[in-house]
């Protein structure tokens, strides 16, 4: 039965590698999702700061972030430039991303 033990070992190693690759892929998707939410929230805040849309800039950023399933951790305004940091809880881990939007310099 040495062949059976080898087969079980190979199946176990293959399953472990597949699970590790799935976790890495999931983390990559979550990172892109958080970055995208930060970009959209910063754009919404900058639009509100410039008067292009109504509302308070950081409230607009929070609304857009919530739509993407994230939450705003920080929202700073420097005249018309908005810097927004959003977070996404992934089990015991938290993924964060920051984005800045406003008129060109």
mmCIF file of C-alpha atoms in Angstrom, residues 9-92:
data_model
loop_
_atom_site.group_PDB
_atom_site.id
_atom_site.type_symbol
_atom_site.label_atom_id
_atom_site.label_comp_id
_atom_site.label_asym_id
_atom_site.label_seq_id
_atom_site.Cartn_x
_atom_site.Cartn_y
_atom_site.Cartn_z
ATOM 1 C CA UNK A 9 -0.230 12.782 0.235
ATOM 2 C CA UNK A 10 -0.412 14.207 -3.282
ATOM 3 C CA UNK A 11 -4.147 14.876 -2.990
ATOM 4 C CA UNK A 12 -3.597 16.603 0.364
ATOM 5 C CA UNK A 13 -0.793 18.764 -1.006
ATOM 6 C CA UNK A 14 -2.856 19.693 -4.061
ATOM 7 C CA UNK A 15 -5.838 20.647 -1.904
ATOM 8 C CA UNK A 16 -3.639 22.794 0.335
ATOM 9 C CA UNK A 17 -2.161 24.631 -2.641
ATOM 10 C CA UNK A 18 -5.627 25.170 -4.149
ATOM 11 C CA UNK A 19 -6.929 26.655 -0.891
ATOM 12 C CA UNK A 20 -3.917 28.957 -0.614
ATOM 13 C CA UNK A 21 -4.393 30.196 -4.178
ATOM 14 C CA UNK A 22 -8.096 30.788 -3.534
ATOM 15 C CA UNK A 23 -7.254 32.883 -0.463
ATOM 16 C CA UNK A 24 -4.732 34.957 -2.425
ATOM 17 C CA UNK A 25 -7.252 35.485 -5.216
ATOM 18 C CA UNK A 26 -9.920 36.540 -2.735
ATOM 19 C CA UNK A 27 -7.556 39.053 -1.150
ATOM 20 C CA UNK A 28 -6.719 40.512 -4.565
ATOM 21 C CA UNK A 29 -10.406 40.940 -5.409
ATOM 22 C CA UNK A 30 -11.085 42.568 -2.031
ATOM 23 C CA UNK A 31 -8.176 44.956 -2.548
ATOM 24 C CA UNK A 32 -9.533 46.074 -5.906
ATOM 25 C CA UNK A 33 -13.027 46.441 -4.441
ATOM 26 C CA UNK A 34 -11.776 48.660 -1.619
ATOM 27 C CA UNK A 35 -9.644 50.769 -3.981
ATOM 28 C CA UNK A 36 -12.611 51.236 -6.282
ATOM 29 C CA UNK A 37 -14.853 52.261 -3.389
ATOM 30 C CA UNK A 38 -12.241 54.772 -2.186
ATOM 31 C CA UNK A 39 -11.994 56.310 -5.663
ATOM 32 C CA UNK A 40 -15.760 56.648 -5.994
ATOM 33 C CA UNK A 41 -16.144 58.085 -2.484
ATOM 34 C CA UNK A 42 -13.391 60.657 -3.074
ATOM 35 C CA UNK A 43 -14.980 61.713 -6.366
ATOM 36 C CA UNK A 44 -18.374 62.077 -4.681
ATOM 37 C CA UNK A 45 -16.869 64.194 -1.897
ATOM 38 C CA UNK A 46 -15.007 66.403 -4.395
ATOM 39 C CA UNK A 47 -18.182 66.873 -6.440
ATOM 40 C CA UNK A 48 -20.094 67.926 -3.337
ATOM 41 C CA UNK A 49 -17.280 70.275 -2.273
ATOM 42 C CA UNK A 50 -17.303 71.969 -5.685
ATOM 43 C CA UNK A 51 -21.087 72.317 -5.691
ATOM 44 C CA UNK A 52 -21.596 69.988 -8.643
ATOM 45 C CA UNK A 53 -23.948 67.936 -6.450
ATOM 46 C CA UNK A 54 -25.807 68.922 -3.319
ATOM 47 C CA UNK A 55 -24.966 67.739 0.171
ATOM 48 C CA UNK A 56 -22.074 67.671 2.586
ATOM 49 C CA UNK A 57 -18.925 66.210 1.007
ATOM 50 C CA UNK A 58 -18.126 63.637 3.686
ATOM 51 C CA UNK A 59 -21.763 62.557 3.910
ATOM 52 C CA UNK A 60 -21.764 61.976 0.144
ATOM 53 C CA UNK A 61 -18.545 59.970 0.470
ATOM 54 C CA UNK A 62 -20.114 57.822 3.204
ATOM 55 C CA UNK A 63 -23.211 57.176 1.063
ATOM 56 C CA UNK A 64 -21.119 56.046 -1.909
ATOM 57 C CA UNK A 65 -18.841 53.926 0.277
ATOM 58 C CA UNK A 66 -21.843 52.218 1.876
ATOM 59 C CA UNK A 67 -23.201 51.409 -1.578
ATOM 60 C CA UNK A 68 -19.966 49.531 -2.267
ATOM 61 C CA UNK A 69 -20.189 47.686 1.060
ATOM 62 C CA UNK A 70 -17.374 49.649 2.723
ATOM 63 C CA UNK A 71 -17.241 52.326 5.413
ATOM 64 C CA UNK A 72 -15.433 55.660 5.539
ATOM 65 C CA UNK A 73 -12.595 55.746 8.058
ATOM 66 C CA UNK A 74 -11.403 59.268 7.273
ATOM 67 C CA UNK A 75 -12.581 62.129 5.111
ATOM 68 C CA UNK A 76 -10.500 65.296 4.771
ATOM 69 C CA UNK A 77 -11.196 68.364 2.660
ATOM 70 C CA UNK A 78 -8.644 70.929 1.544
ATOM 71 C CA UNK A 79 -10.764 73.519 -0.255
ATOM 72 C CA UNK A 80 -11.968 71.441 -3.250
ATOM 73 C CA UNK A 81 -9.642 68.448 -2.838
ATOM 74 C CA UNK A 82 -11.102 65.467 -0.968
ATOM 75 C CA UNK A 83 -9.028 62.666 0.551
ATOM 76 C CA UNK A 84 -11.082 59.674 1.625
ATOM 77 C CA UNK A 85 -10.000 56.461 3.344
ATOM 78 C CA UNK A 86 -12.401 53.515 3.296
ATOM 79 C CA UNK A 87 -12.290 50.099 4.969
ATOM 80 C CA UNK A 88 -13.782 46.677 4.331
ATOM 81 C CA UNK A 89 -13.964 44.029 7.046
ATOM 82 C CA UNK A 90 -12.890 40.587 5.797
ATOM 83 C CA UNK A 91 -13.387 38.226 8.695
ATOM 84 C CA UNK A 92 -10.636 39.042 11.192
#
